[in-house]
mmCIF file of C-alpha atoms in Angstrom:
data_model
loop_
_atom_site.group_PDB
_atom_site.id
_atom_site.type_symbol
_atom_site.label_atom_id
_atom_site.label_comp_id
_atom_site.label_asym_id
_atom_site.label_seq_id
_atom_site.Cartn_x
_atom_site.Cartn_y
_atom_site.Cartn_z
ATOM 1 C CA MET A 1 0.000 0.000 0.000
ATOM 2 C CA THR A 2 1.517 3.317 -1.072
ATOM 3 C CA GLU A 3 1.409 6.482 0.957
ATOM 4 C CA GLN A 4 0.279 9.191 -1.423
ATOM 5 C CA THR A 5 -0.194 12.129 0.941
ATOM 6 C CA ASP A 6 1.389 13.312 4.157
ATOM 7 C CA LEU A 7 -1.264 15.386 5.865
ATOM 8 C CA SER A 8 0.905 16.128 8.896
ATOM 9 C CA ARG A 9 3.125 18.296 6.689
ATOM 10 C CA VAL A 10 0.383 20.114 4.784
ATOM 11 C CA GLN A 11 0.124 23.814 5.617
ATOM 12 C CA GLU A 12 -2.990 25.961 5.548
ATOM 13 C CA GLY A 13 -3.887 26.936 2.014
ATOM 14 C CA GLU A 14 -1.788 24.133 0.510
ATOM 15 C CA THR A 15 -3.148 22.074 -2.376
ATOM 16 C CA HIS A 16 -2.874 18.307 -1.998
ATOM 17 C CA PHE A 17 -1.214 15.964 -4.468
ATOM 18 C CA GLY A 18 0.367 12.544 -4.090
ATOM 19 C CA PHE A 19 3.933 11.386 -3.743
ATOM 20 C CA ASP A 20 3.221 9.055 -6.645
ATOM 21 C CA GLU A 21 2.442 11.997 -8.957
ATOM 22 C CA LEU A 22 4.906 13.838 -11.163
ATOM 23 C CA PHE A 23 4.304 17.239 -12.762
ATOM 24 C CA TYR A 24 5.418 17.782 -16.340
ATOM 25 C CA SER A 25 5.601 20.985 -18.355
ATOM 26 C CA ARG A 26 7.546 22.289 -21.308
ATOM 27 C CA THR A 27 8.082 25.897 -22.339
ATOM 28 C CA ASP A 28 9.667 27.647 -25.277
ATOM 29 C CA SER A 29 12.827 29.721 -24.853
ATOM 30 C CA ARG A 30 10.754 32.675 -23.588
ATOM 31 C CA GLY A 31 9.112 30.609 -20.834
ATOM 32 C CA ILE A 32 5.754 30.247 -22.633
ATOM 33 C CA ILE A 33 3.969 26.987 -21.752
ATOM 34 C CA ARG A 34 3.727 24.639 -24.733
ATOM 35 C CA ALA A 35 2.777 21.388 -22.990
ATOM 36 C CA GLY A 36 1.919 19.938 -19.610
ATOM 37 C CA ASN A 37 0.450 16.824 -18.071
ATOM 38 C CA GLN A 38 -2.796 16.249 -16.212
ATOM 39 C CA VAL A 39 -1.137 16.557 -12.785
ATOM 40 C CA PHE A 40 0.084 20.068 -13.631
ATOM 41 C CA HIS A 41 -3.338 20.932 -15.056
ATOM 42 C CA ARG A 42 -5.298 19.607 -12.068
ATOM 43 C CA VAL A 43 -3.146 20.951 -9.247
ATOM 44 C CA SER A 44 -2.625 24.399 -10.804
ATOM 45 C CA GLY A 45 -6.396 24.795 -11.142
ATOM 46 C CA PHE A 46 -6.089 26.553 -14.509
ATOM 47 C CA SER A 47 -7.910 25.388 -17.619
ATOM 48 C CA TRP A 48 -5.834 24.216 -20.564
ATOM 49 C CA GLU A 49 -6.933 27.332 -22.415
ATOM 50 C CA LYS A 50 -5.365 29.473 -19.679
ATOM 51 C CA LEU A 51 -2.192 27.361 -19.375
ATOM 52 C CA LEU A 52 -1.168 26.739 -22.971
ATOM 53 C CA GLY A 53 0.397 29.888 -24.423
ATOM 54 C CA ALA A 54 0.735 31.535 -20.999
ATOM 55 C CA PRO A 55 4.098 32.380 -19.380
ATOM 56 C CA HIS A 56 5.102 29.769 -16.811
ATOM 57 C CA LYS A 57 5.195 32.514 -14.182
ATOM 58 C CA ILE A 58 1.385 32.231 -14.139
ATOM 59 C CA VAL A 59 1.975 29.707 -11.322
ATOM 60 C CA ARG A 60 4.859 31.564 -9.674
ATOM 61 C CA HIS A 61 4.406 32.304 -5.979
ATOM 62 C CA PRO A 62 6.021 35.474 -4.538
ATOM 63 C CA ASP A 63 7.416 33.446 -1.620
ATOM 64 C CA THR A 64 9.907 31.778 -3.968
ATOM 65 C CA PRO A 65 12.896 34.152 -4.037
ATOM 66 C CA ARG A 66 13.709 35.666 -7.398
ATOM 67 C CA GLY A 67 17.278 34.531 -6.835
ATOM 68 C CA VAL A 68 16.096 30.928 -7.322
ATOM 69 C CA PHE A 69 15.012 31.720 -10.863
ATOM 70 C CA ARG A 70 18.224 33.666 -11.522
ATOM 71 C CA ILE A 71 20.215 30.520 -10.673
ATOM 72 C CA LEU A 72 17.904 28.338 -12.771
ATOM 73 C CA TRP A 73 17.983 30.535 -15.866
ATOM 74 C CA SER A 74 21.735 31.015 -15.595
ATOM 75 C CA ALA A 75 22.304 27.244 -15.615
ATOM 76 C CA LEU A 76 19.738 26.514 -18.317
ATOM 77 C CA GLY A 77 21.045 29.344 -20.482
ATOM 78 C CA ALA A 78 24.487 27.727 -20.333
ATOM 79 C CA GLY A 79 22.980 24.415 -21.445
ATOM 80 C CA HIS A 80 23.121 22.733 -18.019
ATOM 81 C CA PRO A 81 20.310 21.057 -16.057
ATOM 82 C CA MET A 82 19.459 22.409 -12.615
ATOM 83 C CA GLY A 83 17.136 21.651 -9.732
ATOM 84 C CA ALA A 84 15.306 23.794 -7.210
ATOM 85 C CA TYR A 85 12.659 23.761 -4.539
ATOM 86 C CA VAL A 86 9.798 25.935 -5.803
ATOM 87 C CA LYS A 87 6.637 27.199 -4.142
ATOM 88 C CA ASN A 88 3.901 27.662 -6.762
ATOM 89 C CA ARG A 89 0.408 29.098 -6.518
ATOM 90 C CA THR A 90 -2.891 27.834 -7.897
ATOM 91 C CA ARG A 91 -5.632 29.693 -9.718
ATOM 92 C CA ASP A 92 -7.598 29.841 -6.420
ATOM 93 C CA GLY A 93 -4.713 31.429 -4.506
ATOM 94 C CA GLU A 94 -3.565 28.281 -2.718
ATOM 95 C CA HIS A 95 -0.023 26.980 -3.008
ATOM 96 C CA TYR A 96 1.959 23.781 -3.494
ATOM 97 C CA TRP A 97 5.636 22.907 -3.132
ATOM 98 C CA VAL A 98 7.672 20.893 -5.627
ATOM 99 C CA PHE A 99 11.243 19.873 -6.223
ATOM 100 C CA ALA A 100 11.769 20.735 -9.877
ATOM 101 C CA VAL A 101 14.247 19.140 -12.257
ATOM 102 C CA LEU A 102 14.736 21.507 -15.195
ATOM 103 C CA MET A 103 16.561 20.718 -18.418
ATOM 104 C CA PRO A 104 17.207 22.591 -21.672
ATOM 105 C CA VAL A 105 15.602 21.067 -24.765
ATOM 106 C CA GLU A 106 15.384 22.202 -28.356
ATOM 107 C CA ASP A 107 13.829 25.677 -28.468
ATOM 108 C CA GLY A 108 13.042 25.755 -24.769
ATOM 109 C CA PHE A 109 13.039 24.050 -21.403
ATOM 110 C CA LEU A 110 11.425 21.058 -19.757
ATOM 111 C CA SER A 111 10.508 20.545 -16.110
ATOM 112 C CA VAL A 112 9.581 17.414 -14.146
ATOM 113 C CA ARG A 113 8.543 18.035 -10.557
ATOM 114 C CA LEU A 114 7.976 15.808 -7.532
ATOM 115 C CA LYS A 115 6.594 16.249 -4.030
ATOM 116 C CA PRO A 116 9.345 17.087 -1.485
ATOM 117 C CA SER A 117 9.361 15.787 2.091
ATOM 118 C CA THR A 118 12.873 15.801 3.604
ATOM 119 C CA PRO A 119 14.373 17.741 6.542
ATOM 120 C CA LEU A 120 16.363 19.684 3.920
ATOM 121 C CA PHE A 121 13.050 20.817 2.431
ATOM 122 C CA ASP A 122 12.010 22.161 5.852
ATOM 123 C CA ARG A 123 15.248 24.157 6.077
ATOM 124 C CA ILE A 124 14.811 25.476 2.541
ATOM 125 C CA ARG A 125 11.305 26.751 3.356
ATOM 126 C CA ASP A 126 12.747 28.768 6.244
ATOM 127 C CA THR A 127 15.569 30.033 4.029
ATOM 128 C CA TYR A 128 13.143 31.111 1.306
ATOM 129 C CA THR A 129 11.030 32.989 3.844
ATOM 130 C CA ARG A 130 14.054 34.961 5.049
ATOM 131 C CA ILE A 131 15.336 35.772 1.568
ATOM 132 C CA SER A 132 11.985 36.627 -0.030
ATOM 133 C CA THR A 133 11.235 38.919 2.928
ATOM 134 C CA ARG A 134 14.542 40.710 2.340
ATOM 135 C CA GLU A 135 13.850 40.909 -1.398
ATOM 136 C CA ARG A 136 10.623 42.782 -0.757
ATOM 137 C CA ALA A 137 11.883 44.944 2.107
ATOM 138 C CA GLU A 138 15.212 45.903 0.520
ATOM 139 C CA ASN A 139 14.298 45.609 -3.164
ATOM 140 C CA LEU A 140 17.203 43.193 -3.611
ATOM 141 C CA ASP A 141 18.587 42.591 -7.077
ATOM 142 C CA PRO A 142 17.960 38.937 -8.093
ATOM 143 C CA GLU A 143 21.708 38.346 -8.376
ATOM 144 C CA VAL A 144 22.202 39.464 -4.771
ATOM 145 C CA SER A 145 19.420 37.087 -3.776
ATOM 146 C CA ALA A 146 21.081 34.311 -5.816
ATOM 147 C CA ASP A 147 24.359 34.948 -3.990
ATOM 148 C CA LEU A 148 22.549 34.541 -0.658
ATOM 149 C CA LEU A 149 21.329 31.127 -1.821
ATOM 150 C CA ARG A 150 24.811 30.139 -3.002
ATOM 151 C CA LYS A 151 26.131 31.117 0.415
ATOM 152 C CA VAL A 152 23.569 28.799 2.028
ATOM 153 C CA ALA A 153 24.978 25.964 -0.097
ATOM 154 C CA ALA A 154 28.557 26.890 0.819
ATOM 155 C CA ASP A 155 27.690 27.160 4.523
ATOM 156 C CA GLU A 156 26.281 23.628 4.383
ATOM 157 C CA GLY A 157 29.612 22.407 2.988
ATOM 158 C CA PHE A 158 28.885 22.195 -0.740
ATOM 159 C CA SER A 159 31.300 23.371 -3.416
ATOM 160 C CA SER A 160 28.527 24.605 -5.723
ATOM 161 C CA TYR A 161 24.783 25.066 -5.950
ATOM 162 C CA THR A 162 24.664 22.173 -8.434
ATOM 163 C CA SER A 163 26.242 19.902 -5.814
ATOM 164 C CA TYR A 164 23.711 21.152 -3.255
ATOM 165 C CA MET A 165 20.807 20.371 -5.588
ATOM 166 C CA ALA A 166 22.262 16.956 -6.513
ATOM 167 C CA PHE A 167 22.289 16.175 -2.800
ATOM 168 C CA ALA A 168 18.716 17.486 -2.461
ATOM 169 C CA LEU A 169 17.487 15.413 -5.403
ATOM 170 C CA GLY A 170 19.057 12.249 -4.002
ATOM 171 C CA GLN A 171 17.498 12.868 -0.598
ATOM 172 C CA GLU A 172 14.057 13.591 -2.070
ATOM 173 C CA LEU A 173 14.110 10.515 -4.317
ATOM 174 C CA ALA A 174 15.096 8.264 -1.396
ATOM 175 C CA ALA A 175 12.393 9.784 0.844
ATOM 176 C CA ARG A 176 9.817 9.430 -1.929
ATOM 177 C CA ASP A 177 10.681 5.744 -2.379
ATOM 178 C CA LYS A 178 10.146 5.223 1.332
ATOM 179 C CA LYS A 179 6.811 7.081 1.313
ATOM 180 C CA LEU A 180 5.618 4.919 -1.568
ATOM 181 C CA GLY A 181 6.779 1.668 0.034
ATOM 182 C CA ARG A 182 9.372 1.045 -2.651
ATOM 183 C CA PRO A 183 12.697 -0.699 -2.032
ATOM 184 C CA ALA A 184 15.740 1.569 -1.926
ATOM 185 C CA ASP A 185 16.961 2.337 -5.440
ATOM 186 C CA PRO A 186 20.656 1.360 -5.851
ATOM 187 C CA ARG A 187 21.430 4.284 -8.162
ATOM 188 C CA THR A 188 19.873 6.781 -5.756
ATOM 189 C CA THR A 189 21.803 5.249 -2.844
ATOM 190 C CA ARG A 190 24.979 5.524 -4.901
ATOM 191 C CA LEU A 191 24.146 9.147 -5.715
ATOM 192 C CA ILE A 192 23.752 9.998 -2.011
ATOM 193 C CA ASP A 193 26.951 8.190 -0.964
ATOM 194 C CA MET A 194 29.077 9.823 -3.656
ATOM 195 C CA ASN A 195 27.696 13.238 -2.803
ATOM 196 C CA LYS A 196 28.652 12.722 0.844
ATOM 197 C CA SER A 197 32.241 11.975 -0.232
ATOM 198 C CA LEU A 198 32.191 15.046 -2.446
ATOM 199 C CA GLU A 199 30.983 17.197 0.446
ATOM 200 C CA ARG A 200 33.808 15.904 2.663
ATOM 201 C CA VAL A 201 36.390 16.753 -0.024
ATOM 202 C CA THR A 202 35.120 20.339 -0.031
ATOM 203 C CA GLN A 203 35.323 20.539 3.759
ATOM 204 C CA GLU A 204 38.859 19.102 3.808
ATOM 205 C CA GLN A 205 39.877 21.485 1.048
ATOM 206 C CA MET A 206 38.872 24.537 3.068
ATOM 207 C CA LYS A 207 40.433 23.245 6.298
ATOM 208 C CA LEU A 208 43.672 22.481 4.457
ATOM 209 C CA LEU A 209 43.864 25.989 3.042
ATOM 210 C CA ARG A 210 43.216 27.566 6.453
ATOM 211 C CA SER A 211 45.909 25.440 8.105
ATOM 212 C CA PHE A 212 48.496 26.296 5.485
ATOM 213 C CA GLU A 213 47.679 30.008 5.594
ATOM 214 C CA ALA A 214 48.137 29.935 9.380
ATOM 215 C CA LEU A 215 51.461 28.196 8.879
ATOM 216 C CA GLN A 216 52.801 31.129 6.836
ATOM 217 C CA SER A 217 53.136 33.372 9.898
ATOM 218 C CA ILE A 218 55.470 31.002 11.756
ATOM 219 C CA PRO A 219 58.743 31.765 9.842
ATOM 220 C CA ASN A 220 58.257 35.426 10.741
ATOM 221 C CA ASN A 221 57.881 34.433 14.393
ATOM 222 C CA MET A 222 61.085 32.398 14.130
ATOM 223 C CA ARG A 223 62.980 35.391 12.739
ATOM 224 C CA ILE A 224 61.739 37.570 15.595
ATOM 225 C CA VAL A 225 62.890 34.935 18.101
ATOM 226 C CA ALA A 226 66.240 34.613 16.279
ATOM 227 C CA SER A 227 66.857 38.371 16.484
ATOM 228 C CA ARG A 228 66.716 38.084 20.276
ATOM 229 C CA LEU A 229 68.838 34.937 20.552
ATOM 230 C CA GLU A 230 71.726 35.316 18.119
ATOM 231 C CA PRO A 231 73.633 37.666 15.836
ATOM 232 C CA SER A 232 72.281 38.300 12.357
ATOM 233 C CA GLY A 233 72.799 35.280 10.106
ATOM 234 C CA GLY A 234 72.858 32.761 12.950
ATOM 235 C CA PRO A 235 71.528 29.194 12.634
ATOM 236 C CA VAL A 236 67.968 29.959 13.746
ATOM 237 C CA SER A 237 67.765 32.815 11.223
ATOM 238 C CA ALA A 238 69.022 30.498 8.482
ATOM 239 C CA ILE A 239 66.483 27.830 9.461
ATOM 240 C CA SER A 240 63.630 30.353 9.375
ATOM 241 C CA GLU A 241 64.733 31.653 5.949
ATOM 242 C CA ASN A 242 65.005 28.125 4.528
ATOM 243 C CA TYR A 243 61.618 27.236 5.946
ATOM 244 C CA LYS A 244 60.022 30.367 4.483
ATOM 245 C CA ALA A 245 61.489 29.748 1.015
ATOM 246 C CA SER A 246 60.395 26.093 0.960
ATOM 247 C CA SER A 247 56.934 26.808 2.341
ATOM 248 C CA MET A 248 56.350 29.517 -0.292
ATOM 249 C CA VAL A 249 56.967 26.964 -3.059
ATOM 250 C CA ILE A 250 54.491 24.561 -1.489
ATOM 251 C CA SER A 251 52.039 27.393 -0.856
ATOM 252 C CA GLU A 252 51.926 28.260 -4.557
ATOM 253 C CA ARG A 253 51.424 24.599 -5.435
ATOM 254 C CA LEU A 254 48.705 24.267 -2.827
ATOM 255 C CA ARG A 255 46.839 27.338 -4.033
ATOM 256 C CA SER A 256 46.561 25.913 -7.545
ATOM 257 C CA PHE A 257 45.350 22.724 -5.891
ATOM 258 C CA VAL A 258 42.612 24.083 -3.598
ATOM 259 C CA ALA A 259 42.233 27.827 -4.270
ATOM 260 C CA GLY A 260 41.632 30.145 -7.175
ATOM 261 C CA ARG A 261 39.485 29.770 -10.235
ATOM 262 C CA ASP A 262 39.229 26.288 -11.763
ATOM 263 C CA ASN A 263 41.461 24.606 -9.167
ATOM 264 C CA LEU A 264 41.757 20.823 -9.109
ATOM 265 C CA CYS A 265 39.351 20.315 -6.221
ATOM 266 C CA ASP A 266 36.753 22.463 -7.966
ATOM 267 C CA ARG A 267 37.129 20.514 -11.209
ATOM 268 C CA VAL A 268 36.431 17.265 -9.405
ATOM 269 C CA SER A 269 33.488 18.794 -7.535
ATOM 270 C CA ARG A 270 32.000 20.443 -10.610
ATOM 271 C CA GLN A 271 32.083 17.362 -12.831
ATOM 272 C CA ALA A 272 31.052 14.977 -10.048
ATOM 273 C CA ALA A 273 28.137 17.212 -9.032
ATOM 274 C CA ARG A 274 27.007 17.461 -12.651
ATOM 275 C CA ALA A 275 27.201 13.676 -13.022
ATOM 276 C CA LEU A 276 25.264 13.088 -9.811
ATOM 277 C CA PHE A 277 22.524 15.558 -10.703
ATOM 278 C CA LEU A 278 22.205 14.000 -14.160
ATOM 279 C CA MET A 279 21.991 10.543 -12.583
ATOM 280 C CA GLY A 280 19.054 11.606 -10.425
ATOM 281 C CA SER A 281 17.447 13.489 -13.313
ATOM 282 C CA ASN A 282 17.664 10.408 -15.491
ATOM 283 C CA ARG A 283 15.669 8.413 -12.962
ATOM 284 C CA VAL A 284 12.972 11.115 -12.809
ATOM 285 C CA LEU A 285 12.778 11.271 -16.609
ATOM 286 C CA ALA A 286 12.488 7.476 -16.856
ATOM 287 C CA GLU A 287 9.503 7.477 -14.489
ATOM 288 C CA MET A 288 7.930 10.384 -16.332
ATOM 289 C CA ASN A 289 8.258 8.421 -19.558
ATOM 290 C CA GLU A 290 6.433 5.482 -17.996
ATOM 291 C CA ASN A 291 3.643 7.784 -16.807
ATOM 292 C CA PHE A 292 3.215 9.172 -20.310
ATOM 293 C CA ALA A 293 2.122 5.811 -21.671
ATOM 294 C CA ASP A 294 -1.567 6.539 -20.961
ATOM 295 C CA ALA A 295 -1.630 10.337 -21.265
ATOM 296 C CA ASP A 296 -5.077 11.750 -22.035
ATOM 297 C CA PRO A 297 -5.375 13.673 -25.305
ATOM 298 C CA VAL A 298 -5.314 17.461 -24.963
ATOM 299 C CA GLU A 299 -6.041 19.815 -27.828
ATOM 300 C CA GLY A 300 -2.897 21.729 -28.705
ATOM 301 C CA ILE A 301 -0.459 19.138 -27.296
ATOM 302 C CA ASP A 302 1.183 16.589 -29.572
ATOM 303 C CA TRP A 303 1.787 13.730 -27.135
ATOM 304 C CA ASP A 304 3.747 11.707 -29.672
ATOM 305 C CA GLN A 305 6.190 14.591 -29.918
ATOM 306 C CA GLU A 306 6.377 14.957 -26.126
ATOM 307 C CA ARG A 307 7.006 11.223 -25.658
ATOM 308 C CA ALA A 308 9.711 11.211 -28.313
ATOM 309 C CA MET A 309 11.361 14.236 -26.722
ATOM 310 C CA LEU A 310 11.316 12.640 -23.277
ATOM 311 C CA ARG A 311 12.702 9.342 -24.543
ATOM 312 C CA GLN A 312 15.505 11.166 -26.319
ATOM 313 C CA LEU A 313 16.221 13.270 -23.241
ATOM 314 C CA GLU A 314 16.349 10.155 -21.068
ATOM 315 C CA MET A 315 18.962 8.635 -23.399
ATOM 316 C CA ASP A 316 20.880 11.922 -23.591
ATOM 317 C CA THR A 317 21.073 12.311 -19.820
ATOM 318 C CA ARG A 318 22.318 8.737 -19.452
ATOM 319 C CA ARG A 319 25.073 9.450 -21.973
ATOM 320 C CA SER A 320 25.872 12.836 -20.396
ATOM 321 C CA THR A 321 26.082 11.186 -16.974
ATOM 322 C CA ARG A 322 28.726 8.799 -18.286
ATOM 323 C CA ASP A 323 30.678 11.640 -19.914
ATOM 324 C CA ALA A 324 30.621 13.739 -16.733
ATOM 325 C CA MET A 325 31.640 10.756 -14.605
ATOM 326 C CA GLU A 326 34.541 9.900 -16.905
ATOM 327 C CA GLN A 327 35.782 13.488 -16.627
ATOM 328 C CA ALA A 328 35.287 13.453 -12.854
ATOM 329 C CA VAL A 329 37.280 10.204 -12.584
ATOM 330 C CA GLY A 330 40.143 11.791 -14.513
ATOM 331 C CA HIS A 331 40.118 14.874 -12.295
ATOM 332 C CA ALA A 332 39.890 12.707 -9.156
ATOM 333 C CA GLU A 333 42.986 10.776 -10.247
ATOM 334 C CA GLY A 334 44.813 14.062 -10.815
ATOM 335 C CA LEU A 335 43.672 15.285 -7.411
ATOM 336 C CA SER A 336 45.039 12.162 -5.737
ATOM 337 C CA ARG A 337 48.391 12.541 -7.531
ATOM 338 C CA SER A 338 48.666 16.211 -6.573
ATOM 339 C CA SER A 339 47.842 15.416 -2.939
ATOM 340 C CA ALA A 340 50.606 12.799 -2.888
ATOM 341 C CA GLU A 341 53.064 15.226 -4.502
ATOM 342 C CA ILE A 342 52.371 17.984 -1.973
ATOM 343 C CA ARG A 343 52.668 15.461 0.831
ATOM 344 C CA ARG A 344 56.146 14.514 -0.465
ATOM 345 C CA GLN A 345 57.093 18.186 -0.578
ATOM 346 C CA MET A 346 56.015 18.463 3.042
ATOM 347 C CA LEU A 347 58.804 16.000 3.929
ATOM 348 C CA GLY A 348 61.331 18.720 3.029
ATOM 349 C CA LEU A 349 59.636 21.093 5.455
ATOM 350 C CA ASP A 350 59.716 18.335 8.056
ATOM 351 C CA THR A 351 63.501 18.161 7.720
ATOM 352 C CA ILE A 352 63.841 21.905 8.313
ATOM 353 C CA ARG A 353 61.448 21.642 11.251
ATOM 354 C CA VAL A 354 63.596 18.897 12.805
ATOM 355 C CA LEU A 355 66.685 21.117 12.431
ATOM 356 C CA GLY A 356 64.792 23.818 14.314
ATOM 357 C CA ARG A 357 63.960 21.328 17.056
ATOM 358 C CA VAL A 358 67.630 20.311 17.282
ATOM 359 C CA GLU A 359 68.727 23.931 17.522
ATOM 360 C CA CYS A 360 66.090 24.522 20.191
ATOM 361 C CA GLY A 361 67.523 21.616 22.205
ATOM 362 C CA ARG A 362 71.065 22.980 21.855
ATOM 363 C CA MET A 363 70.006 26.338 23.270
ATOM 364 C CA ARG A 364 68.116 24.719 26.137
ATOM 365 C CA GLU A 365 67.194 27.404 28.669
ATOM 366 C CA THR A 366 68.003 30.311 26.330
ATOM 367 C CA SER A 367 65.643 29.253 23.523
ATOM 368 C CA GLY A 368 63.429 32.273 24.278
ATOM 369 C CA GLY A 369 60.155 31.145 22.720
ATOM 370 C CA LEU A 370 61.713 29.048 19.957
ATOM 371 C CA SER A 371 60.371 25.852 21.528
ATOM 372 C CA SER A 372 56.738 27.049 21.419
ATOM 373 C CA THR A 373 57.197 28.162 17.793
ATOM 374 C CA ILE A 374 58.476 24.707 16.830
ATOM 375 C CA ASP A 375 55.541 23.191 18.720
ATOM 376 C CA GLN A 376 53.231 25.196 16.462
ATOM 377 C CA LEU A 377 55.020 23.803 13.421
ATOM 378 C CA ASP A 378 54.473 20.265 14.735
ATOM 379 C CA ILE A 379 50.744 20.877 15.105
ATOM 380 C CA PHE A 380 50.271 22.439 11.682
ATOM 381 C CA HIS A 381 52.419 19.849 9.890
ATOM 382 C CA ASP A 382 50.432 17.000 11.384
ATOM 383 C CA ASP A 383 47.140 18.674 10.490
ATOM 384 C CA ILE A 384 48.161 19.414 6.883
ATOM 385 C CA LYS A 385 49.379 15.861 6.305
ATOM 386 C CA LYS A 386 46.123 14.452 7.686
ATOM 387 C CA ARG A 387 44.091 16.735 5.410
ATOM 388 C CA LEU A 388 46.119 15.706 2.366
ATOM 389 C CA GLU A 389 45.728 12.032 3.217
ATOM 390 C CA SER A 390 41.988 12.530 3.650
ATOM 391 C CA ILE A 391 41.679 14.259 0.263
ATOM 392 C CA MET A 392 43.676 11.447 -1.354
ATOM 393 C CA ARG A 393 41.430 8.821 0.203
ATOM 394 C CA LEU A 394 38.187 10.631 -0.648
ATOM 395 C CA SER A 395 39.212 11.354 -4.236
ATOM 396 C CA GLU A 396 40.070 7.664 -4.640
ATOM 397 C CA GLU A 397 36.656 6.751 -3.171
ATOM 398 C CA ILE A 398 34.890 9.053 -5.625
ATOM 399 C CA GLY A 399 36.905 7.736 -8.576
ATOM 400 C CA SER A 400 36.320 4.109 -7.572
ATOM 401 C CA ALA A 401 32.577 4.615 -7.038
ATOM 402 C CA MET A 402 32.185 6.312 -10.406
ATOM 403 C CA ASN A 403 34.272 3.674 -12.162
ATOM 404 C CA LEU A 404 32.036 1.036 -10.594
ATOM 405 C CA PHE A 405 28.974 2.851 -11.921
ATOM 406 C CA LEU A 406 30.518 3.145 -15.390
ATOM 407 C CA ARG A 407 31.254 -0.581 -15.472
ATOM 408 C CA SER A 408 27.773 -1.530 -14.238
ATOM 409 C CA GLU A 409 25.805 0.676 -16.628
ATOM 410 C CA PRO A 410 25.301 -0.317 -20.272
#
């Protein structure tokens, strides 16, 4: 027995529809509705005469921040699929929430939408309330609003909004399966697991960068200590200069690895997130295709054309998923190699650090703060090496999981 509604979550003024139902609509490049299914027609409350030929914003609710649509149109305009939680309104002034999967198609865009029910959805509703309130009160530009949403994704540990929405789609699909009494879908489980690994890479990346930036101040501290302990050019001064020179080389290498535009970590995250979102989208499209088998005729909609378009899109997303995964695997392998290389370079810094420790021991009681400075080096070195090892392990996990998917899929 399937659970088609969840009345405990329904808010006042909210229109009911089932977890087993999927919305479908297609617009031209200007956002004018060219087709839709019976679920969209029924829940929206508009007649087909009012829907077909109308802009899709006919169902837009003001509580959905304009920044959401800025992100969506930016992605779709670049030829990329994107997802979003959207609050829509009906002809009678009620509302309904969906998680929308949007994809570019020839001369327009296509959207398949499902009923959301996860804890993430609850957080998103609160986020939308805050941002839409600010939009109205401060007349925020949509791009400013979009940046607020991107910051929400970053604050939750995601490298991009696409990665955030891939995670959301995986969570919603798994929750929907449970609501409908279906067994867990292996591809959805794989999507969720890979996205968790991707999220941890992003977190390790940021922690690694912070640790290394903090490390940069220590050679200066060593020079200050040296100026109190010995004449200019003494052994501690030489050690601090050698450490600074070596750490600067590693710093530049590390920045290309985890910081700046198009760094290695971002390449892995971007391609992996795209692959994961496409994987989830493909499953939604496949179910939509099955639902189209018995679509009722509607004047003005060529269902044969819609079915053919959906079948082609399902095949295209499967192929695009493979392409994105193959690229992500390549980037993940490069990420693992770079992590290992930087870790080897850290051994040179370890040698200089040991010389500092030896010099500290020679000075004994006159070390004047040198010992605590070397202690700081010990802490940061250990932390950086652990972060690098973690990134190596996670990138290998991502590469292995995607390779497994590529081998298992026809």
